[in-house]
């Protein structure tokens, strides 16, 4: 029995050492550019769930878009529109609104992380052509996202400043449109497609082009 326990213990130790070796090898095999790609898509230590910047931004965008729509659904009800406007503010920038249904990190902060780290990836000496080309697309789509999110914030502020439902109604409609565009993008030229260019892209477009980059690099989400 003791001999069996010794053999079993040795096997477990060897297996653990093998797994650790595989993990370490995988980490060492990453290029410097891929390290920054991982910060965008896989992990960053100060996000609420330690997710990458882009998954974090997407989660906040979903909350902002949902509550912007809830506000639009409350047209004619000033208190209802204002409540959901505070939730939109929290999801986009919790420095403006301390509490709400978002993660507490903020769409804007997470999006800034996307732009910073994917730009750093493209600037590394070992960045591939795919990283460099898709970085342009990701940055443009994410910057458009941030612009639309700020428009949604301005609409939210107008809702909160309103003294009647009639005054707030058009801003609730605008907030819903801008929050949705920040998440999904907007078909500006009416060609039936939403691309990274022409001020159309949202976070879903940025995510699509990060997917192209990951595939080209042989990386998994």
mmCIF file of C-alpha atoms in Angstrom:
data_model
loop_
_atom_site.group_PDB
_atom_site.id
_atom_site.type_symbol
_atom_site.label_atom_id
_atom_site.label_comp_id
_atom_site.label_asym_id
_atom_site.label_seq_id
_atom_site.Cartn_x
_atom_site.Cartn_y
_atom_site.Cartn_z
ATOM 1 C CA UNK A 1 0.000 0.000 0.000
ATOM 2 C CA UNK A 2 2.858 2.376 0.898
ATOM 3 C CA UNK A 3 4.586 1.539 -2.391
ATOM 4 C CA UNK A 4 1.395 2.307 -4.309
ATOM 5 C CA UNK A 5 0.968 5.622 -2.473
ATOM 6 C CA UNK A 6 4.562 6.548 -3.255
ATOM 7 C CA UNK A 7 4.104 5.744 -6.958
ATOM 8 C CA UNK A 8 0.812 7.657 -7.086
ATOM 9 C CA UNK A 9 2.368 10.648 -5.352
ATOM 10 C CA UNK A 10 5.312 10.631 -7.724
ATOM 11 C CA UNK A 11 2.979 10.478 -10.733
ATOM 12 C CA UNK A 12 0.949 13.472 -9.487
ATOM 13 C CA UNK A 13 4.115 15.472 -8.879
ATOM 14 C CA UNK A 14 5.448 14.680 -12.339
ATOM 15 C CA UNK A 15 2.115 15.536 -13.944
ATOM 16 C CA UNK A 16 2.012 18.882 -12.119
ATOM 17 C CA UNK A 17 5.551 19.641 -13.226
ATOM 18 C CA UNK A 18 4.654 18.767 -16.822
ATOM 19 C CA UNK A 19 1.570 21.017 -16.824
ATOM 20 C CA UNK A 20 3.563 23.887 -15.309
ATOM 21 C CA UNK A 21 6.222 23.411 -17.958
ATOM 22 C CA UNK A 22 3.635 23.537 -20.740
ATOM 23 C CA UNK A 23 2.082 26.702 -19.321
ATOM 24 C CA UNK A 24 5.447 28.380 -18.877
ATOM 25 C CA UNK A 25 6.496 27.412 -22.371
ATOM 26 C CA UNK A 26 3.290 28.861 -23.760
ATOM 27 C CA UNK A 27 3.924 32.122 -21.919
ATOM 28 C CA UNK A 28 7.507 32.278 -23.150
ATOM 29 C CA UNK A 29 6.390 31.646 -26.722
ATOM 30 C CA UNK A 30 4.243 34.791 -26.752
ATOM 31 C CA UNK A 31 5.666 37.718 -28.652
ATOM 32 C CA UNK A 32 5.729 41.146 -27.045
ATOM 33 C CA UNK A 33 2.924 42.196 -29.364
ATOM 34 C CA UNK A 34 0.848 39.203 -28.290
ATOM 35 C CA UNK A 35 1.296 40.140 -24.623
ATOM 36 C CA UNK A 36 -0.498 43.424 -25.303
ATOM 37 C CA UNK A 37 -3.121 41.614 -27.375
ATOM 38 C CA UNK A 38 -3.759 39.420 -24.318
ATOM 39 C CA UNK A 39 -4.298 42.548 -22.207
ATOM 40 C CA UNK A 40 -6.972 43.645 -24.653
ATOM 41 C CA UNK A 41 -8.739 40.305 -25.041
ATOM 42 C CA UNK A 42 -7.904 37.985 -22.148
ATOM 43 C CA UNK A 43 -6.734 39.520 -18.889
ATOM 44 C CA UNK A 44 -5.976 42.781 -17.151
ATOM 45 C CA UNK A 45 -5.470 42.798 -13.413
ATOM 46 C CA UNK A 46 -7.462 45.884 -12.390
ATOM 47 C CA UNK A 47 -10.725 45.088 -14.204
ATOM 48 C CA UNK A 48 -13.543 43.808 -11.946
ATOM 49 C CA UNK A 49 -13.384 40.233 -13.275
ATOM 50 C CA UNK A 50 -9.757 40.397 -14.444
ATOM 51 C CA UNK A 51 -11.056 40.229 -18.009
ATOM 52 C CA UNK A 52 -9.303 41.932 -20.887
ATOM 53 C CA UNK A 53 -10.188 45.516 -21.683
ATOM 54 C CA UNK A 54 -12.440 44.716 -24.635
ATOM 55 C CA UNK A 55 -14.645 42.098 -22.896
ATOM 56 C CA UNK A 56 -14.980 44.547 -19.998
ATOM 57 C CA UNK A 57 -15.960 47.387 -22.323
ATOM 58 C CA UNK A 58 -18.515 45.153 -24.052
ATOM 59 C CA UNK A 59 -20.148 44.202 -20.756
ATOM 60 C CA UNK A 60 -20.455 47.849 -19.765
ATOM 61 C CA UNK A 61 -21.781 48.738 -23.228
ATOM 62 C CA UNK A 62 -24.500 46.098 -22.964
ATOM 63 C CA UNK A 63 -25.650 47.543 -19.629
ATOM 64 C CA UNK A 64 -25.582 51.106 -20.962
ATOM 65 C CA UNK A 65 -27.558 50.185 -24.083
ATOM 66 C CA UNK A 66 -30.132 48.211 -22.092
ATOM 67 C CA UNK A 67 -30.820 50.997 -19.618
ATOM 68 C CA UNK A 68 -30.857 53.627 -22.322
ATOM 69 C CA UNK A 69 -33.603 51.602 -23.977
ATOM 70 C CA UNK A 70 -35.414 51.287 -20.632
ATOM 71 C CA UNK A 71 -35.315 55.073 -20.390
ATOM 72 C CA UNK A 72 -36.753 55.378 -23.890
ATOM 73 C CA UNK A 73 -39.499 52.939 -22.901
ATOM 74 C CA UNK A 74 -40.464 55.377 -20.109
ATOM 75 C CA UNK A 75 -41.256 58.316 -22.420
ATOM 76 C CA UNK A 76 -43.706 60.527 -20.581
ATOM 77 C CA UNK A 77 -42.434 59.376 -17.171
ATOM 78 C CA UNK A 78 -39.733 61.790 -16.038
ATOM 79 C CA UNK A 79 -38.755 59.838 -12.923
ATOM 80 C CA UNK A 80 -38.363 56.611 -14.912
ATOM 81 C CA UNK A 81 -36.277 58.264 -17.608
ATOM 82 C CA UNK A 82 -34.038 59.905 -15.025
ATOM 83 C CA UNK A 83 -33.505 56.691 -13.065
ATOM 84 C CA UNK A 84 -32.239 54.836 -16.116
ATOM 85 C CA UNK A 85 -30.184 57.836 -17.210
ATOM 86 C CA UNK A 86 -28.199 57.467 -13.969
ATOM 87 C CA UNK A 87 -27.653 53.788 -14.796
ATOM 88 C CA UNK A 88 -26.344 54.705 -18.234
ATOM 89 C CA UNK A 89 -23.955 57.207 -16.673
ATOM 90 C CA UNK A 90 -22.683 54.577 -14.235
ATOM 91 C CA UNK A 91 -22.004 52.026 -16.974
ATOM 92 C CA UNK A 92 -20.203 54.541 -19.175
ATOM 93 C CA UNK A 93 -18.269 56.412 -16.489
ATOM 94 C CA UNK A 94 -18.767 55.474 -12.818
ATOM 95 C CA UNK A 95 -16.833 58.586 -11.787
ATOM 96 C CA UNK A 96 -20.001 60.448 -12.775
ATOM 97 C CA UNK A 97 -22.418 58.087 -11.027
ATOM 98 C CA UNK A 98 -21.178 56.053 -8.078
ATOM 99 C CA UNK A 99 -23.768 53.270 -8.066
ATOM 100 C CA UNK A 100 -25.661 51.374 -10.733
ATOM 101 C CA UNK A 101 -26.003 48.024 -12.496
ATOM 102 C CA UNK A 102 -22.685 48.208 -14.355
ATOM 103 C CA UNK A 103 -19.372 46.655 -13.359
ATOM 104 C CA UNK A 104 -18.088 49.867 -11.816
ATOM 105 C CA UNK A 105 -15.190 50.124 -14.292
ATOM 106 C CA UNK A 106 -16.776 52.066 -17.108
ATOM 107 C CA UNK A 107 -17.089 51.714 -20.858
ATOM 108 C CA UNK A 108 -14.856 54.737 -21.439
ATOM 109 C CA UNK A 109 -12.008 53.577 -19.204
ATOM 110 C CA UNK A 110 -12.074 50.065 -20.653
ATOM 111 C CA UNK A 111 -12.171 51.436 -24.204
ATOM 112 C CA UNK A 112 -9.189 53.668 -23.458
ATOM 113 C CA UNK A 113 -7.356 50.520 -22.343
ATOM 114 C CA UNK A 114 -8.220 48.839 -25.643
ATOM 115 C CA UNK A 115 -6.800 51.732 -27.660
ATOM 116 C CA UNK A 116 -3.671 52.029 -25.517
ATOM 117 C CA UNK A 117 -2.689 48.364 -25.479
ATOM 118 C CA UNK A 118 -3.569 47.455 -29.045
ATOM 119 C CA UNK A 119 -1.567 50.498 -30.174
ATOM 120 C CA UNK A 120 1.351 49.283 -28.054
ATOM 121 C CA UNK A 121 0.989 45.834 -29.653
ATOM 122 C CA UNK A 122 1.306 47.341 -33.116
ATOM 123 C CA UNK A 123 4.409 49.289 -32.072
ATOM 124 C CA UNK A 124 6.355 46.278 -30.808
ATOM 125 C CA UNK A 125 9.335 45.218 -32.928
ATOM 126 C CA UNK A 126 7.810 41.738 -33.332
ATOM 127 C CA UNK A 127 4.333 42.920 -34.412
ATOM 128 C CA UNK A 128 3.127 41.114 -37.524
ATOM 129 C CA UNK A 129 1.522 42.805 -40.517
ATOM 130 C CA UNK A 130 -1.845 41.429 -39.372
ATOM 131 C CA UNK A 131 -1.462 43.056 -35.968
ATOM 132 C CA UNK A 132 -0.502 46.373 -37.540
ATOM 133 C CA UNK A 133 -3.331 46.419 -40.074
ATOM 134 C CA UNK A 134 -6.109 45.292 -37.725
ATOM 135 C CA UNK A 135 -4.921 47.703 -35.039
ATOM 136 C CA UNK A 136 -5.991 50.553 -37.325
ATOM 137 C CA UNK A 137 -9.468 49.041 -37.568
ATOM 138 C CA UNK A 138 -9.796 48.302 -33.847
ATOM 139 C CA UNK A 139 -8.614 51.753 -32.805
ATOM 140 C CA UNK A 140 -10.936 53.544 -35.214
ATOM 141 C CA UNK A 141 -13.976 51.497 -34.170
ATOM 142 C CA UNK A 142 -13.183 51.963 -30.481
ATOM 143 C CA UNK A 143 -12.641 55.702 -30.820
ATOM 144 C CA UNK A 144 -16.010 55.950 -32.584
ATOM 145 C CA UNK A 145 -17.497 53.987 -29.685
ATOM 146 C CA UNK A 146 -16.110 56.470 -27.163
ATOM 147 C CA UNK A 147 -17.469 59.400 -29.154
ATOM 148 C CA UNK A 148 -20.960 57.875 -29.215
ATOM 149 C CA UNK A 149 -20.760 56.997 -25.513
ATOM 150 C CA UNK A 150 -19.973 60.637 -24.714
ATOM 151 C CA UNK A 151 -22.991 61.694 -26.787
ATOM 152 C CA UNK A 152 -25.096 59.291 -24.718
ATOM 153 C CA UNK A 153 -23.712 60.908 -21.557
ATOM 154 C CA UNK A 154 -24.655 64.370 -22.789
ATOM 155 C CA UNK A 155 -28.180 63.142 -23.455
ATOM 156 C CA UNK A 156 -28.299 61.561 -19.987
ATOM 157 C CA UNK A 157 -27.228 64.862 -18.427
ATOM 158 C CA UNK A 158 -30.000 66.649 -20.320
ATOM 159 C CA UNK A 159 -32.547 64.123 -19.036
ATOM 160 C CA UNK A 160 -31.399 64.692 -15.466
ATOM 161 C CA UNK A 161 -31.573 68.467 -15.924
ATOM 162 C CA UNK A 162 -35.089 68.321 -17.401
ATOM 163 C CA UNK A 163 -38.013 69.452 -15.291
ATOM 164 C CA UNK A 164 -40.760 67.870 -17.395
ATOM 165 C CA UNK A 165 -41.176 64.603 -19.263
ATOM 166 C CA UNK A 166 -41.833 66.507 -22.485
ATOM 167 C CA UNK A 167 -38.465 68.200 -22.147
ATOM 168 C CA UNK A 168 -36.675 64.897 -21.446
ATOM 169 C CA UNK A 169 -38.375 62.749 -24.090
ATOM 170 C CA UNK A 170 -36.174 63.609 -27.116
ATOM 171 C CA UNK A 171 -33.019 63.155 -25.059
ATOM 172 C CA UNK A 172 -34.139 59.681 -23.981
ATOM 173 C CA UNK A 173 -34.573 58.768 -27.645
ATOM 174 C CA UNK A 174 -31.142 60.182 -28.460
ATOM 175 C CA UNK A 175 -29.477 58.428 -25.510
ATOM 176 C CA UNK A 176 -30.888 55.065 -26.591
ATOM 177 C CA UNK A 177 -29.654 55.556 -30.164
ATOM 178 C CA UNK A 178 -26.140 56.592 -29.105
ATOM 179 C CA UNK A 179 -25.760 53.830 -26.515
ATOM 180 C CA UNK A 180 -26.819 51.219 -29.052
ATOM 181 C CA UNK A 181 -24.402 52.680 -31.611
ATOM 182 C CA UNK A 182 -21.577 52.565 -29.070
ATOM 183 C CA UNK A 183 -22.253 48.862 -28.631
ATOM 184 C CA UNK A 184 -23.194 47.650 -32.104
ATOM 185 C CA UNK A 185 -22.086 50.455 -34.413
ATOM 186 C CA UNK A 186 -24.206 52.467 -36.841
ATOM 187 C CA UNK A 187 -24.806 52.123 -40.587
ATOM 188 C CA UNK A 188 -23.993 55.760 -41.359
ATOM 189 C CA UNK A 189 -23.951 55.535 -45.160
ATOM 190 C CA UNK A 190 -26.998 53.247 -45.419
ATOM 191 C CA UNK A 191 -25.284 50.468 -47.375
ATOM 192 C CA UNK A 192 -26.599 47.746 -45.084
ATOM 193 C CA UNK A 193 -23.233 47.123 -43.418
ATOM 194 C CA UNK A 194 -21.470 48.428 -40.338
ATOM 195 C CA UNK A 195 -17.727 48.748 -40.813
ATOM 196 C CA UNK A 196 -14.813 50.086 -38.774
ATOM 197 C CA UNK A 197 -14.544 53.147 -41.029
ATOM 198 C CA UNK A 198 -16.748 56.166 -41.795
ATOM 199 C CA UNK A 199 -17.577 56.675 -38.105
ATOM 200 C CA UNK A 200 -19.669 53.498 -38.159
ATOM 201 C CA UNK A 201 -17.869 51.087 -35.856
ATOM 202 C CA UNK A 202 -18.924 50.140 -32.344
ATOM 203 C CA UNK A 203 -17.383 47.737 -29.862
ATOM 204 C CA UNK A 204 -18.826 44.730 -31.708
ATOM 205 C CA UNK A 205 -16.884 45.808 -34.798
ATOM 206 C CA UNK A 206 -13.713 46.239 -32.731
ATOM 207 C CA UNK A 207 -14.285 42.753 -31.328
ATOM 208 C CA UNK A 208 -14.744 41.363 -34.839
ATOM 209 C CA UNK A 209 -11.392 42.746 -35.970
ATOM 210 C CA UNK A 210 -9.686 41.552 -32.795
ATOM 211 C CA UNK A 211 -11.011 38.125 -33.750
ATOM 212 C CA UNK A 212 -9.362 38.442 -37.162
ATOM 213 C CA UNK A 213 -6.130 39.410 -35.424
ATOM 214 C CA UNK A 214 -6.269 36.478 -33.006
ATOM 215 C CA UNK A 215 -6.893 34.069 -35.865
ATOM 216 C CA UNK A 216 -3.954 35.456 -37.831
ATOM 217 C CA UNK A 217 -1.726 35.138 -34.772
ATOM 218 C CA UNK A 218 -2.879 31.587 -34.003
ATOM 219 C CA UNK A 219 -4.265 32.673 -30.634
ATOM 220 C CA UNK A 220 -7.506 31.693 -28.902
ATOM 221 C CA UNK A 221 -9.865 33.937 -26.966
#
